[in-house]
mmCIF file with all atom_site columns, C-alpha atoms in Angstrom:
data_model
loop_
_atom_site.group_PDB
_atom_site.id
_atom_site.type_symbol
_atom_site.label_atom_id
_atom_site.label_alt_id
_atom_site.label_comp_id
_atom_site.label_asym_id
_atom_site.label_entity_id
_atom_site.label_seq_id
_atom_site.pdbx_PDB_ins_code
_atom_site.Cartn_x
_atom_site.Cartn_y
_atom_site.Cartn_z
_atom_site.occupancy
_atom_site.B_iso_or_equiv
_atom_site.pdbx_formal_charge
_atom_site.auth_seq_id
_atom_site.auth_comp_id
_atom_site.auth_asym_id
_atom_site.auth_atom_id
_atom_site.pdbx_PDB_model_num
ATOM 1   C CA . GLN A 1 1   ? -10.249 35.407 -7.822  1.00 50.00 ? 1   GLN A CA 1
ATOM 2   C CA . ALA A 1 2   ? -7.050  36.304 -6.000  1.00 54.00 ? 2   ALA A CA 1
ATOM 3   C CA . VAL A 1 3   ? -4.715  33.409 -5.269  1.00 85.00 ? 3   VAL A CA 1
ATOM 4   C CA . LEU A 1 4   ? -3.214  35.232 -2.286  1.00 96.00 ? 4   LEU A CA 1
ATOM 5   C CA . THR A 1 5   ? -5.696  35.664 0.558   1.00 97.00 ? 5   THR A CA 1
ATOM 6   C CA . GLN A 1 6   ? -5.891  38.950 2.406   1.00 98.00 ? 6   GLN A CA 1
ATOM 7   C CA . PRO A 1 7   ? -8.545  40.007 4.936   1.00 97.00 ? 7   PRO A CA 1
ATOM 8   C CA . SER A 1 8   ? -10.878 42.445 3.223   1.00 97.00 ? 8   SER A CA 1
ATOM 9   C CA . SER A 1 9   ? -10.712 45.055 5.955   1.00 97.00 ? 9   SER A CA 1
ATOM 10  C CA . LEU A 1 10  ? -9.010  46.032 9.172   1.00 97.00 ? 10  LEU A CA 1
ATOM 11  C CA . SER A 1 11  ? -9.694  48.878 11.573  1.00 96.00 ? 11  SER A CA 1
ATOM 12  C CA . ALA A 1 12  ? -7.357  50.236 14.212  1.00 95.00 ? 12  ALA A CA 1
ATOM 13  C CA . SER A 1 13  ? -6.800  53.324 16.300  1.00 96.00 ? 13  SER A CA 1
ATOM 14  C CA . PRO A 1 14  ? -4.137  55.949 15.716  1.00 97.00 ? 14  PRO A CA 1
ATOM 15  C CA . GLY A 1 15  ? -0.882  54.955 17.393  1.00 97.00 ? 15  GLY A CA 1
ATOM 16  C CA . ALA A 1 16  ? -1.772  51.261 17.395  1.00 97.00 ? 16  ALA A CA 1
ATOM 17  C CA . SER A 1 17  ? -0.057  48.554 15.363  1.00 97.00 ? 17  SER A CA 1
ATOM 18  C CA . ALA A 1 18  ? -1.751  46.778 12.477  1.00 97.00 ? 18  ALA A CA 1
ATOM 19  C CA . SER A 1 19  ? -0.695  43.381 11.179  1.00 97.00 ? 19  SER A CA 1
ATOM 20  C CA . LEU A 1 20  ? -1.832  42.626 7.637   1.00 98.00 ? 20  LEU A CA 1
ATOM 21  C CA . THR A 1 21  ? -1.622  39.041 6.477   1.00 98.00 ? 21  THR A CA 1
ATOM 22  C CA . CYS A 1 22  ? -1.180  37.575 3.019   1.00 98.00 ? 22  CYS A CA 1
ATOM 23  C CA . THR A 1 23  ? -1.809  33.853 3.018   1.00 97.00 ? 23  THR A CA 1
ATOM 24  C CA . LEU A 1 24  ? -0.434  31.655 0.257   1.00 96.00 ? 24  LEU A CA 1
ATOM 25  C CA . PRO A 1 25  ? -2.340  28.581 -0.956  1.00 93.00 ? 25  PRO A CA 1
ATOM 26  C CA . SER A 1 26  ? -1.379  25.265 0.545   1.00 90.00 ? 26  SER A CA 1
ATOM 27  C CA . GLY A 1 27  ? 1.264   23.648 -1.588  1.00 85.00 ? 27  GLY A CA 1
ATOM 28  C CA . ILE A 1 28  ? 3.081   26.935 -2.124  1.00 91.00 ? 28  ILE A CA 1
ATOM 29  C CA . ASN A 1 29  ? 5.683   27.451 0.589   1.00 94.00 ? 29  ASN A CA 1
ATOM 30  C CA . VAL A 1 30  ? 5.863   31.067 1.737   1.00 95.00 ? 30  VAL A CA 1
ATOM 31  C CA . GLY A 1 31  ? 9.540   30.595 2.528   1.00 95.00 ? 31  GLY A CA 1
ATOM 32  C CA . THR A 1 32  ? 10.301  30.345 -1.169  1.00 95.00 ? 32  THR A CA 1
ATOM 33  C CA . TYR A 1 33  ? 8.902   33.707 -2.153  1.00 96.00 ? 33  TYR A CA 1
ATOM 34  C CA . ARG A 1 34  ? 9.637   37.380 -1.929  1.00 97.00 ? 34  ARG A CA 1
ATOM 35  C CA . ILE A 1 35  ? 6.435   39.021 -0.722  1.00 98.00 ? 35  ILE A CA 1
ATOM 36  C CA . TYR A 1 36  ? 5.902   42.517 -2.096  1.00 98.00 ? 36  TYR A CA 1
ATOM 37  C CA . TRP A 1 37  ? 3.603   45.046 -0.423  1.00 98.00 ? 37  TRP A CA 1
ATOM 38  C CA . TYR A 1 38  ? 1.882   48.031 -2.008  1.00 98.00 ? 38  TYR A CA 1
ATOM 39  C CA . GLN A 1 39  ? -0.229  50.849 -0.594  1.00 98.00 ? 39  GLN A CA 1
ATOM 40  C CA . GLN A 1 40  ? -2.937  52.478 -2.687  1.00 98.00 ? 40  GLN A CA 1
ATOM 41  C CA . LYS A 1 41  ? -4.941  55.548 -1.809  1.00 97.00 ? 41  LYS A CA 1
ATOM 42  C CA . PRO A 1 42  ? -8.127  56.516 -3.686  1.00 95.00 ? 42  PRO A CA 1
ATOM 43  C CA . GLY A 1 43  ? -7.462  57.965 -7.109  1.00 93.00 ? 43  GLY A CA 1
ATOM 44  C CA . SER A 1 44  ? -3.749  57.192 -7.006  1.00 95.00 ? 44  SER A CA 1
ATOM 45  C CA . PRO A 1 45  ? -1.576  54.387 -8.361  1.00 95.00 ? 45  PRO A CA 1
ATOM 46  C CA . PRO A 1 46  ? -0.147  51.805 -5.979  1.00 96.00 ? 46  PRO A CA 1
ATOM 47  C CA . GLN A 1 47  ? 2.956   52.877 -4.100  1.00 96.00 ? 47  GLN A CA 1
ATOM 48  C CA . TYR A 1 48  ? 5.701   50.364 -3.366  1.00 96.00 ? 48  TYR A CA 1
ATOM 49  C CA . LEU A 1 49  ? 6.274   49.836 0.342   1.00 97.00 ? 49  LEU A CA 1
ATOM 50  C CA . LEU A 1 50  ? 8.696   46.955 0.675   1.00 98.00 ? 50  LEU A CA 1
ATOM 51  C CA . ARG A 1 51  ? 9.528   43.402 -0.199  1.00 98.00 ? 51  ARG A CA 1
ATOM 52  C CA . TYR A 1 52  ? 10.411  40.645 2.250   1.00 98.00 ? 52  TYR A CA 1
ATOM 53  C CA . LYS A 1 53  ? 11.737  37.136 1.843   1.00 98.00 ? 53  LYS A CA 1
ATOM 54  C CA . SER A 1 54  ? 13.927  36.826 4.915   1.00 97.00 ? 54  SER A CA 1
ATOM 55  C CA . ASP A 1 55  ? 15.840  39.102 7.269   1.00 96.00 ? 55  ASP A CA 1
ATOM 56  C CA . SER A 1 56  ? 18.788  38.821 4.876   1.00 97.00 ? 56  SER A CA 1
ATOM 57  C CA . ASP A 1 57  ? 16.687  39.386 1.744   1.00 97.00 ? 57  ASP A CA 1
ATOM 58  C CA . LYS A 1 58  ? 14.465  42.378 2.189   1.00 97.00 ? 58  LYS A CA 1
ATOM 59  C CA . GLN A 1 59  ? 14.121  45.860 0.750   1.00 97.00 ? 59  GLN A CA 1
ATOM 60  C CA . GLN A 1 60  ? 12.389  48.995 1.988   1.00 97.00 ? 60  GLN A CA 1
ATOM 61  C CA . GLY A 1 61  ? 10.918  51.268 -0.658  1.00 95.00 ? 61  GLY A CA 1
ATOM 62  C CA . SER A 1 62  ? 12.534  54.623 -1.142  1.00 93.00 ? 62  SER A CA 1
ATOM 63  C CA . GLY A 1 63  ? 11.181  57.085 1.411   1.00 95.00 ? 63  GLY A CA 1
ATOM 64  C CA . VAL A 1 64  ? 8.995   54.492 3.112   1.00 97.00 ? 64  VAL A CA 1
ATOM 65  C CA . PRO A 1 65  ? 8.989   54.993 6.893   1.00 97.00 ? 65  PRO A CA 1
ATOM 66  C CA . SER A 1 66  ? 10.563  52.277 9.032   1.00 97.00 ? 66  SER A CA 1
ATOM 67  C CA . ARG A 1 67  ? 7.253   51.804 10.829  1.00 97.00 ? 67  ARG A CA 1
ATOM 68  C CA . PHE A 1 68  ? 6.290   49.703 7.801   1.00 98.00 ? 68  PHE A CA 1
ATOM 69  C CA . SER A 1 69  ? 8.009   46.345 8.042   1.00 98.00 ? 69  SER A CA 1
ATOM 70  C CA . GLY A 1 70  ? 7.702   42.872 6.598   1.00 98.00 ? 70  GLY A CA 1
ATOM 71  C CA . SER A 1 71  ? 7.914   39.415 8.055   1.00 98.00 ? 71  SER A CA 1
ATOM 72  C CA . LYS A 1 72  ? 6.564   35.907 7.589   1.00 97.00 ? 72  LYS A CA 1
ATOM 73  C CA . ASP A 1 73  ? 4.598   33.403 9.623   1.00 97.00 ? 73  ASP A CA 1
ATOM 74  C CA . ALA A 1 74  ? 5.726   30.043 8.322   1.00 96.00 ? 74  ALA A CA 1
ATOM 75  C CA . SER A 1 75  ? 3.182   28.171 10.422  1.00 96.00 ? 75  SER A CA 1
ATOM 76  C CA . ALA A 1 76  ? 0.389   30.111 8.733   1.00 96.00 ? 76  ALA A CA 1
ATOM 77  C CA . ASN A 1 77  ? 2.129   30.089 5.326   1.00 97.00 ? 77  ASN A CA 1
ATOM 78  C CA . ALA A 1 78  ? 1.684   33.844 5.258   1.00 98.00 ? 78  ALA A CA 1
ATOM 79  C CA . GLY A 1 79  ? 3.522   37.063 4.653   1.00 98.00 ? 79  GLY A CA 1
ATOM 80  C CA . ILE A 1 80  ? 2.908   39.892 7.094   1.00 98.00 ? 80  ILE A CA 1
ATOM 81  C CA . LEU A 1 81  ? 2.985   43.662 6.743   1.00 98.00 ? 81  LEU A CA 1
ATOM 82  C CA . LEU A 1 82  ? 3.289   45.343 10.130  1.00 98.00 ? 82  LEU A CA 1
ATOM 83  C CA . ILE A 1 83  ? 2.372   48.988 10.435  1.00 98.00 ? 83  ILE A CA 1
ATOM 84  C CA . SER A 1 84  ? 3.525   50.420 13.735  1.00 97.00 ? 84  SER A CA 1
ATOM 85  C CA . GLY A 1 85  ? 2.240   53.674 15.174  1.00 96.00 ? 85  GLY A CA 1
ATOM 86  C CA . LEU A 1 86  ? -0.707  53.943 12.803  1.00 97.00 ? 86  LEU A CA 1
ATOM 87  C CA . GLN A 1 87  ? -1.394  57.393 11.438  1.00 97.00 ? 87  GLN A CA 1
ATOM 88  C CA . PHE A 1 88  ? -4.484  58.759 9.735   1.00 97.00 ? 88  PHE A CA 1
ATOM 89  C CA . GLU A 1 89  ? -2.470  59.000 6.517   1.00 97.00 ? 89  GLU A CA 1
ATOM 90  C CA . ASP A 1 90  ? -2.040  55.206 6.552   1.00 97.00 ? 90  ASP A CA 1
ATOM 91  C CA . GLU A 1 91  ? -5.702  54.778 5.702   1.00 97.00 ? 91  GLU A CA 1
ATOM 92  C CA . ALA A 1 92  ? -5.550  53.012 2.338   1.00 98.00 ? 92  ALA A CA 1
ATOM 93  C CA . ASP A 1 93  ? -5.806  49.716 0.505   1.00 98.00 ? 93  ASP A CA 1
ATOM 94  C CA . TYR A 1 94  ? -2.849  47.371 0.878   1.00 98.00 ? 94  TYR A CA 1
ATOM 95  C CA . TYR A 1 95  ? -1.959  44.678 -1.637  1.00 98.00 ? 95  TYR A CA 1
ATOM 96  C CA . CYS A 1 96  ? 0.509   41.826 -1.430  1.00 98.00 ? 96  CYS A CA 1
ATOM 97  C CA . MET A 1 97  ? 2.122   40.266 -4.488  1.00 97.00 ? 97  MET A CA 1
ATOM 98  C CA . ILE A 1 98  ? 4.427   37.424 -5.466  1.00 97.00 ? 98  ILE A CA 1
ATOM 99  C CA . TRP A 1 99  ? 6.089   36.250 -8.668  1.00 95.00 ? 99  TRP A CA 1
ATOM 100 C CA . ASN A 1 100 ? 5.156   32.583 -9.088  1.00 92.00 ? 100 ASN A CA 1
ATOM 101 C CA . GLY A 1 101 ? 7.644   31.849 -11.848 1.00 90.00 ? 101 GLY A CA 1
ATOM 102 C CA . SER A 1 102 ? 5.400   32.808 -14.728 1.00 91.00 ? 102 SER A CA 1
ATOM 103 C CA . ALA A 1 103 ? 3.116   35.536 -13.452 1.00 94.00 ? 103 ALA A CA 1
ATOM 104 C CA . TRP A 1 104 ? 2.753   38.236 -10.855 1.00 95.00 ? 104 TRP A CA 1
ATOM 105 C CA . VAL A 1 105 ? -0.046  37.270 -8.471  1.00 96.00 ? 105 VAL A CA 1
ATOM 106 C CA . PHE A 1 106 ? -1.851  39.768 -6.276  1.00 97.00 ? 106 PHE A CA 1
ATOM 107 C CA . GLY A 1 107 ? -3.878  39.402 -3.136  1.00 97.00 ? 107 GLY A CA 1
ATOM 108 C CA . GLY A 1 108 ? -7.376  40.837 -3.089  1.00 96.00 ? 108 GLY A CA 1
ATOM 109 C CA . GLY A 1 109 ? -6.296  43.748 -0.892  1.00 97.00 ? 109 GLY A CA 1
ATOM 110 C CA . THR A 1 110 ? -6.974  44.860 2.669   1.00 98.00 ? 110 THR A CA 1
ATOM 111 C CA . LYS A 1 111 ? -8.724  48.151 3.338   1.00 98.00 ? 111 LYS A CA 1
ATOM 112 C CA . VAL A 1 112 ? -7.197  49.733 6.436   1.00 98.00 ? 112 VAL A CA 1
ATOM 113 C CA . THR A 1 113 ? -9.333  52.222 8.328   1.00 97.00 ? 113 THR A CA 1
ATOM 114 C CA . VAL A 1 114 ? -7.804  54.381 11.048  1.00 96.00 ? 114 VAL A CA 1
ATOM 115 C CA . LEU A 1 115 ? -10.396 55.558 13.546  1.00 91.00 ? 115 LEU A CA 1
ATOM 116 C CA . GLU B 2 1   ? 13.323  61.454 -11.376 1.00 93.00 ? 1   GLU B CA 1
ATOM 117 C CA . VAL B 2 2   ? 12.012  58.022 -12.276 1.00 95.00 ? 2   VAL B CA 1
ATOM 118 C CA . GLN B 2 3   ? 8.841   58.437 -14.296 1.00 96.00 ? 3   GLN B CA 1
ATOM 119 C CA . LEU B 2 4   ? 6.440   56.360 -16.347 1.00 98.00 ? 4   LEU B CA 1
ATOM 120 C CA . VAL B 2 5   ? 3.670   58.051 -18.313 1.00 98.00 ? 5   VAL B CA 1
ATOM 121 C CA . GLU B 2 6   ? 0.900   56.014 -19.895 1.00 98.00 ? 6   GLU B CA 1
ATOM 122 C CA . SER B 2 7   ? -1.172  57.231 -22.826 1.00 98.00 ? 7   SER B CA 1
ATOM 123 C CA . GLY B 2 8   ? -3.612  55.916 -25.386 1.00 98.00 ? 8   GLY B CA 1
ATOM 124 C CA . GLY B 2 9   ? -6.596  55.170 -23.188 1.00 97.00 ? 9   GLY B CA 1
ATOM 125 C CA . GLY B 2 10  ? -10.127 56.160 -24.069 1.00 97.00 ? 10  GLY B CA 1
ATOM 126 C CA . LEU B 2 11  ? -13.536 54.907 -25.083 1.00 98.00 ? 11  LEU B CA 1
ATOM 127 C CA . VAL B 2 12  ? -13.743 51.970 -27.495 1.00 98.00 ? 12  VAL B CA 1
ATOM 128 C CA . GLN B 2 13  ? -16.590 49.759 -28.610 1.00 98.00 ? 13  GLN B CA 1
ATOM 129 C CA . PRO B 2 14  ? -16.732 46.066 -27.755 1.00 98.00 ? 14  PRO B CA 1
ATOM 130 C CA . GLY B 2 15  ? -14.714 44.101 -30.285 1.00 97.00 ? 15  GLY B CA 1
ATOM 131 C CA . GLY B 2 16  ? -12.480 47.069 -30.979 1.00 98.00 ? 16  GLY B CA 1
ATOM 132 C CA . SER B 2 17  ? -8.770  47.593 -30.532 1.00 98.00 ? 17  SER B CA 1
ATOM 133 C CA . LEU B 2 18  ? -6.598  50.050 -28.657 1.00 98.00 ? 18  LEU B CA 1
ATOM 134 C CA . ARG B 2 19  ? -2.847  50.530 -28.274 1.00 98.00 ? 19  ARG B CA 1
ATOM 135 C CA . LEU B 2 20  ? -1.493  51.831 -24.998 1.00 98.00 ? 20  LEU B CA 1
ATOM 136 C CA . SER B 2 21  ? 1.913   53.442 -24.708 1.00 98.00 ? 21  SER B CA 1
ATOM 137 C CA . CYS B 2 22  ? 4.162   54.000 -21.713 1.00 98.00 ? 22  CYS B CA 1
ATOM 138 C CA . ALA B 2 23  ? 7.027   56.490 -21.854 1.00 98.00 ? 23  ALA B CA 1
ATOM 139 C CA . ALA B 2 24  ? 9.871   55.940 -19.414 1.00 98.00 ? 24  ALA B CA 1
ATOM 140 C CA . SER B 2 25  ? 12.431  58.406 -18.092 1.00 97.00 ? 25  SER B CA 1
ATOM 141 C CA . GLY B 2 26  ? 14.858  58.742 -15.212 1.00 96.00 ? 26  GLY B CA 1
ATOM 142 C CA . PHE B 2 27  ? 16.168  55.182 -15.296 1.00 96.00 ? 27  PHE B CA 1
ATOM 143 C CA . THR B 2 28  ? 17.835  52.770 -17.709 1.00 97.00 ? 28  THR B CA 1
ATOM 144 C CA . PHE B 2 29  ? 14.664  51.460 -19.304 1.00 97.00 ? 29  PHE B CA 1
ATOM 145 C CA . SER B 2 30  ? 16.432  48.910 -21.469 1.00 97.00 ? 30  SER B CA 1
ATOM 146 C CA . ASP B 2 31  ? 17.755  47.035 -18.424 1.00 97.00 ? 31  ASP B CA 1
ATOM 147 C CA . HIS B 2 32  ? 14.345  46.496 -16.869 1.00 97.00 ? 32  HIS B CA 1
ATOM 148 C CA . TYR B 2 33  ? 11.643  43.891 -17.211 1.00 97.00 ? 33  TYR B CA 1
ATOM 149 C CA . MET B 2 34  ? 8.369   45.740 -17.732 1.00 98.00 ? 34  MET B CA 1
ATOM 150 C CA . ASP B 2 35  ? 4.759   44.899 -16.899 1.00 98.00 ? 35  ASP B CA 1
ATOM 151 C CA . TRP B 2 36  ? 1.184   45.961 -17.567 1.00 98.00 ? 36  TRP B CA 1
ATOM 152 C CA . VAL B 2 37  ? -1.373  45.781 -14.767 1.00 98.00 ? 37  VAL B CA 1
ATOM 153 C CA . ARG B 2 38  ? -5.002  46.875 -14.668 1.00 98.00 ? 38  ARG B CA 1
ATOM 154 C CA . GLN B 2 39  ? -7.564  47.771 -12.085 1.00 98.00 ? 39  GLN B CA 1
ATOM 155 C CA . ALA B 2 40  ? -11.276 47.646 -12.846 1.00 98.00 ? 40  ALA B CA 1
ATOM 156 C CA . PRO B 2 41  ? -13.410 50.288 -11.122 1.00 96.00 ? 41  PRO B CA 1
ATOM 157 C CA . GLY B 2 42  ? -13.679 49.487 -7.421  1.00 95.00 ? 42  GLY B CA 1
ATOM 158 C CA . LYS B 2 43  ? -11.710 46.257 -7.826  1.00 96.00 ? 43  LYS B CA 1
ATOM 159 C CA . GLY B 2 44  ? -8.245  44.946 -7.063  1.00 96.00 ? 44  GLY B CA 1
ATOM 160 C CA . LEU B 2 45  ? -5.086  44.731 -9.133  1.00 97.00 ? 45  LEU B CA 1
ATOM 161 C CA . GLU B 2 46  ? -4.710  42.292 -12.023 1.00 97.00 ? 46  GLU B CA 1
ATOM 162 C CA . TRP B 2 47  ? -1.361  41.610 -13.693 1.00 97.00 ? 47  TRP B CA 1
ATOM 163 C CA . LEU B 2 48  ? -1.643  41.298 -17.469 1.00 98.00 ? 48  LEU B CA 1
ATOM 164 C CA . ALA B 2 49  ? 1.717   40.868 -19.130 1.00 98.00 ? 49  ALA B CA 1
ATOM 165 C CA . ARG B 2 50  ? 5.478   41.133 -18.746 1.00 98.00 ? 50  ARG B CA 1
ATOM 166 C CA . ILE B 2 51  ? 8.294   41.593 -21.213 1.00 98.00 ? 51  ILE B CA 1
ATOM 167 C CA . LYS B 2 52  ? 11.884  40.886 -20.279 1.00 98.00 ? 52  LYS B CA 1
ATOM 168 C CA . ASN B 2 53  ? 14.913  42.838 -21.433 1.00 97.00 ? 53  ASN B CA 1
ATOM 169 C CA . LYS B 2 54  ? 17.147  42.274 -24.460 1.00 97.00 ? 54  LYS B CA 1
ATOM 170 C CA . ALA B 2 55  ? 19.575  40.169 -22.435 1.00 97.00 ? 55  ALA B CA 1
ATOM 171 C CA . ASN B 2 56  ? 16.678  37.793 -21.835 1.00 96.00 ? 56  ASN B CA 1
ATOM 172 C CA . SER B 2 57  ? 15.506  37.804 -25.420 1.00 97.00 ? 57  SER B CA 1
ATOM 173 C CA . TYR B 2 58  ? 12.497  40.056 -24.792 1.00 97.00 ? 58  TYR B CA 1
ATOM 174 C CA . THR B 2 59  ? 10.621  36.995 -23.524 1.00 97.00 ? 59  THR B CA 1
ATOM 175 C CA . THR B 2 60  ? 6.960   37.654 -22.767 1.00 97.00 ? 60  THR B CA 1
ATOM 176 C CA . ASP B 2 61  ? 4.453   36.220 -20.293 1.00 96.00 ? 61  ASP B CA 1
ATOM 177 C CA . TYR B 2 62  ? 0.701   36.789 -20.219 1.00 97.00 ? 62  TYR B CA 1
ATOM 178 C CA . ALA B 2 63  ? -2.177  36.295 -17.843 1.00 96.00 ? 63  ALA B CA 1
ATOM 179 C CA . ALA B 2 64  ? -4.656  33.695 -19.030 1.00 94.00 ? 64  ALA B CA 1
ATOM 180 C CA . SER B 2 65  ? -7.387  36.341 -19.181 1.00 94.00 ? 65  SER B CA 1
ATOM 181 C CA . VAL B 2 66  ? -5.655  38.270 -21.969 1.00 96.00 ? 66  VAL B CA 1
ATOM 182 C CA . LYS B 2 67  ? -3.444  35.716 -23.717 1.00 96.00 ? 67  LYS B CA 1
ATOM 183 C CA . GLY B 2 68  ? -4.195  35.712 -27.428 1.00 97.00 ? 68  GLY B CA 1
ATOM 184 C CA . ARG B 2 69  ? -5.912  39.124 -27.291 1.00 98.00 ? 69  ARG B CA 1
ATOM 185 C CA . PHE B 2 70  ? -3.250  41.430 -25.851 1.00 98.00 ? 70  PHE B CA 1
ATOM 186 C CA . VAL B 2 71  ? 0.350   41.840 -27.029 1.00 98.00 ? 71  VAL B CA 1
ATOM 187 C CA . ILE B 2 72  ? 3.081   43.506 -25.004 1.00 98.00 ? 72  ILE B CA 1
ATOM 188 C CA . SER B 2 73  ? 6.070   45.018 -26.787 1.00 98.00 ? 73  SER B CA 1
ATOM 189 C CA . ARG B 2 74  ? 8.822   47.538 -26.204 1.00 98.00 ? 74  ARG B CA 1
ATOM 190 C CA . ASP B 2 75  ? 11.101  49.889 -28.119 1.00 98.00 ? 75  ASP B CA 1
ATOM 191 C CA . ASP B 2 76  ? 14.233  50.476 -26.082 1.00 98.00 ? 76  ASP B CA 1
ATOM 192 C CA . SER B 2 77  ? 15.423  53.143 -28.540 1.00 98.00 ? 77  SER B CA 1
ATOM 193 C CA . LYS B 2 78  ? 12.368  55.176 -27.585 1.00 98.00 ? 78  LYS B CA 1
ATOM 194 C CA . ASN B 2 79  ? 12.270  54.155 -23.904 1.00 98.00 ? 79  ASN B CA 1
ATOM 195 C CA . SER B 2 80  ? 8.745   53.009 -24.526 1.00 98.00 ? 80  SER B CA 1
ATOM 196 C CA . LEU B 2 81  ? 6.487   50.109 -23.631 1.00 98.00 ? 81  LEU B CA 1
ATOM 197 C CA . TYR B 2 82  ? 3.310   49.194 -25.476 1.00 98.00 ? 82  TYR B CA 1
ATOM 198 C CA . LEU B 2 83  ? 0.174   47.110 -25.028 1.00 98.00 ? 83  LEU B CA 1
ATOM 199 C CA . GLN B 2 84  ? -1.842  46.238 -28.116 1.00 98.00 ? 84  GLN B CA 1
ATOM 200 C CA . MET B 2 85  ? -5.344  45.263 -27.016 1.00 98.00 ? 85  MET B CA 1
ATOM 201 C CA . ASN B 2 86  ? -7.629  43.487 -29.480 1.00 98.00 ? 86  ASN B CA 1
ATOM 202 C CA . SER B 2 87  ? -11.124 42.005 -29.303 1.00 97.00 ? 87  SER B CA 1
ATOM 203 C CA . LEU B 2 88  ? -11.915 44.215 -26.353 1.00 98.00 ? 88  LEU B CA 1
ATOM 204 C CA . LYS B 2 89  ? -14.744 43.271 -24.005 1.00 97.00 ? 89  LYS B CA 1
ATOM 205 C CA . THR B 2 90  ? -16.748 45.347 -21.561 1.00 97.00 ? 90  THR B CA 1
ATOM 206 C CA . GLU B 2 91  ? -14.935 43.569 -18.740 1.00 97.00 ? 91  GLU B CA 1
ATOM 207 C CA . ASP B 2 92  ? -11.654 45.040 -19.982 1.00 97.00 ? 92  ASP B CA 1
ATOM 208 C CA . THR B 2 93  ? -12.809 48.423 -18.673 1.00 98.00 ? 93  THR B CA 1
ATOM 209 C CA . ALA B 2 94  ? -10.153 49.491 -16.182 1.00 98.00 ? 94  ALA B CA 1
ATOM 210 C CA . VAL B 2 95  ? -7.268  51.781 -15.378 1.00 98.00 ? 95  VAL B CA 1
ATOM 211 C CA . TYR B 2 96  ? -4.166  50.371 -17.059 1.00 98.00 ? 96  TYR B CA 1
ATOM 212 C CA . TYR B 2 97  ? -0.780  50.837 -15.430 1.00 98.00 ? 97  TYR B CA 1
ATOM 213 C CA . CYS B 2 98  ? 2.688   50.169 -16.782 1.00 98.00 ? 98  CYS B CA 1
ATOM 214 C CA . GLY B 2 99  ? 5.564   49.473 -14.456 1.00 97.00 ? 99  GLY B CA 1
ATOM 215 C CA . ASP B 2 100 ? 8.417   47.366 -13.264 1.00 96.00 ? 100 ASP B CA 1
ATOM 216 C CA . LEU B 2 101 ? 6.604   45.630 -10.465 1.00 95.00 ? 101 LEU B CA 1
ATOM 217 C CA . GLY B 2 102 ? 9.685   43.975 -9.057  1.00 92.00 ? 102 GLY B CA 1
ATOM 218 C CA . SER B 2 103 ? 11.381  47.354 -8.684  1.00 92.00 ? 103 SER B CA 1
ATOM 219 C CA . GLY B 2 104 ? 8.303   49.162 -7.452  1.00 92.00 ? 104 GLY B CA 1
ATOM 220 C CA . ILE B 2 105 ? 8.097   51.552 -10.395 1.00 94.00 ? 105 ILE B CA 1
ATOM 221 C CA . TRP B 2 106 ? 4.560   52.383 -11.574 1.00 95.00 ? 106 TRP B CA 1
ATOM 222 C CA . GLY B 2 107 ? 2.996   54.921 -13.860 1.00 97.00 ? 107 GLY B CA 1
ATOM 223 C CA . GLN B 2 108 ? -0.079  57.006 -13.088 1.00 97.00 ? 108 GLN B CA 1
ATOM 224 C CA . GLY B 2 109 ? -2.359  54.930 -15.274 1.00 97.00 ? 109 GLY B CA 1
ATOM 225 C CA . THR B 2 110 ? -4.632  55.478 -18.257 1.00 98.00 ? 110 THR B CA 1
ATOM 226 C CA . MET B 2 111 ? -8.358  54.735 -18.304 1.00 98.00 ? 111 MET B CA 1
ATOM 227 C CA . VAL B 2 112 ? -9.801  52.371 -20.875 1.00 98.00 ? 112 VAL B CA 1
ATOM 228 C CA . THR B 2 113 ? -13.573 52.160 -21.222 1.00 98.00 ? 113 THR B CA 1
ATOM 229 C CA . VAL B 2 114 ? -15.124 49.484 -23.391 1.00 98.00 ? 114 VAL B CA 1
ATOM 230 C CA . SER B 2 115 ? -18.738 50.327 -24.067 1.00 97.00 ? 115 SER B CA 1
ATOM 231 C CA . SER B 2 116 ? -21.218 50.673 -26.900 1.00 96.00 ? 116 SER B CA 1
#
């Protein structure tokens, strides 16, 4: 059972924006953590998109378009992956991840459908 | 080009053992912490183990699900990472990836099937 909670699916139209959430359990403050985001297409390994802790501590993966961006919603204790200008090629599974001090922890993944 | 290539996967009977290897190239392997992750068919990602670098005494961490059965190791002279898997169970069937998760470096994966 994933400790990080992600919606199982999300559908959006081409050109729209999609906001994927990654909610941390209560008692774990999202502000403390770097949130990593990965994209995985069928039959392929996960591809690193970006990590985000704050506007001063963030990293975009090599070659990852700027329409993928990270942020946080402190009130929801969640990390957010925003995909702007959705394209058909963005159809994939998206996973969030944190290092909790002794282990990498993944979310259950969100399947993004572009239709 | 940064590259990780896993090998050693295959079919093994329940209770058996298997050793996975991961060959690194294109980056200074010895500087990096390295991880093993798996993905069961149709399921999400599960972190298994991490080994730190020499400067951090090659310290290891394991997921509870594999602690005591799996052993992660590395040979910096060969730019290689290993995962010794013992007492395998059918639920260990998965694609196994090596990588440096914090740096976003992943291999292509190797399939392990545990079945009689």
